[in-house]
């Protein structure tokens, strides 16, 4: 690594290295089957329950206290969702059954493809690699273990373990310090314009690389330096940054 080129690559996890959205859809399919068979519900009603759960999941903005684990909180999401749609939850254990089926099905569906594993091995021969992911600590650590990605990175930083998450500058500075590099030595790679790309811009990294799998058109408020459809195209970007 020379003194003027890229020295480190910071990667997001969800929908950048692993297809969390697809795994989540599979988990909801499995849970929908359980709800339908247990409560004898039609597809529309089951879909409404699942939508309620996703809304509660999306709006999780709390810091967990010692009184509740993330598992207990999300069992509560399923219980509330069932009650809000059908009026009651006839089986005391159903909410827990839904949650653990959803959770375990999602983790089982997550994986690092062989192509991405090869890419990370290749990159690590030349660059320092760090995984920087937002999210609740237990949830994200379980994903890291499920896909076995620890061996590819010099460090792993989970946003939920720190006072601030992406796009705050503080967590990026933590990453730079861990790798013993400067902001201009790094690029940030991720699928979220609001957290990954804006965070990289805020922190002053050398370049931001947006993974735009669906070919969506950004509104222009956040402008990545580079846009690629898959992380597998990253080597072409790194060649340009030499």
Coordinates of C-alpha atoms in Angstrom, one line a residue, residues 43 47 66 68 70 107 125 133 154 158-159 163 166 182 191 205 211 219-220 223 227:
X43 CA -53.9 -14.6 3.1
X47 CA -50.4 -10.2 5.4
X66 CA -31.6 -4.6 31.4
X68 CA -36.0 -6.5 28.2
X70 CA -34.3 -7.8 21.9
X107 CA -30.6 -16.3 9.8
X125 CA -4.2 -9.1 0.5
X133 CA -23.0 -2.1 10.4
X154 CA -9.5 -6.7 10.5
X158 CA -21.6 -2.8 15.4
X159 CA -23.4 0.5 15.7
X163 CA -23.3 5.9 21.5
X166 CA -23.9 5.8 10.9
X182 CA -6.8 8.6 8.1
X191 CA -26.4 0.3 0.0
X205 CA -13.5 9.5 3.3
X211 CA -24.5 -0.5 -4.0
X219 CA -33.4 12.1 -5.3
X220 CA -30.1 13.9 -5.5
X223 CA -24.4 12.0 -4.0
X227 CA -22.5 3.7 -8.0

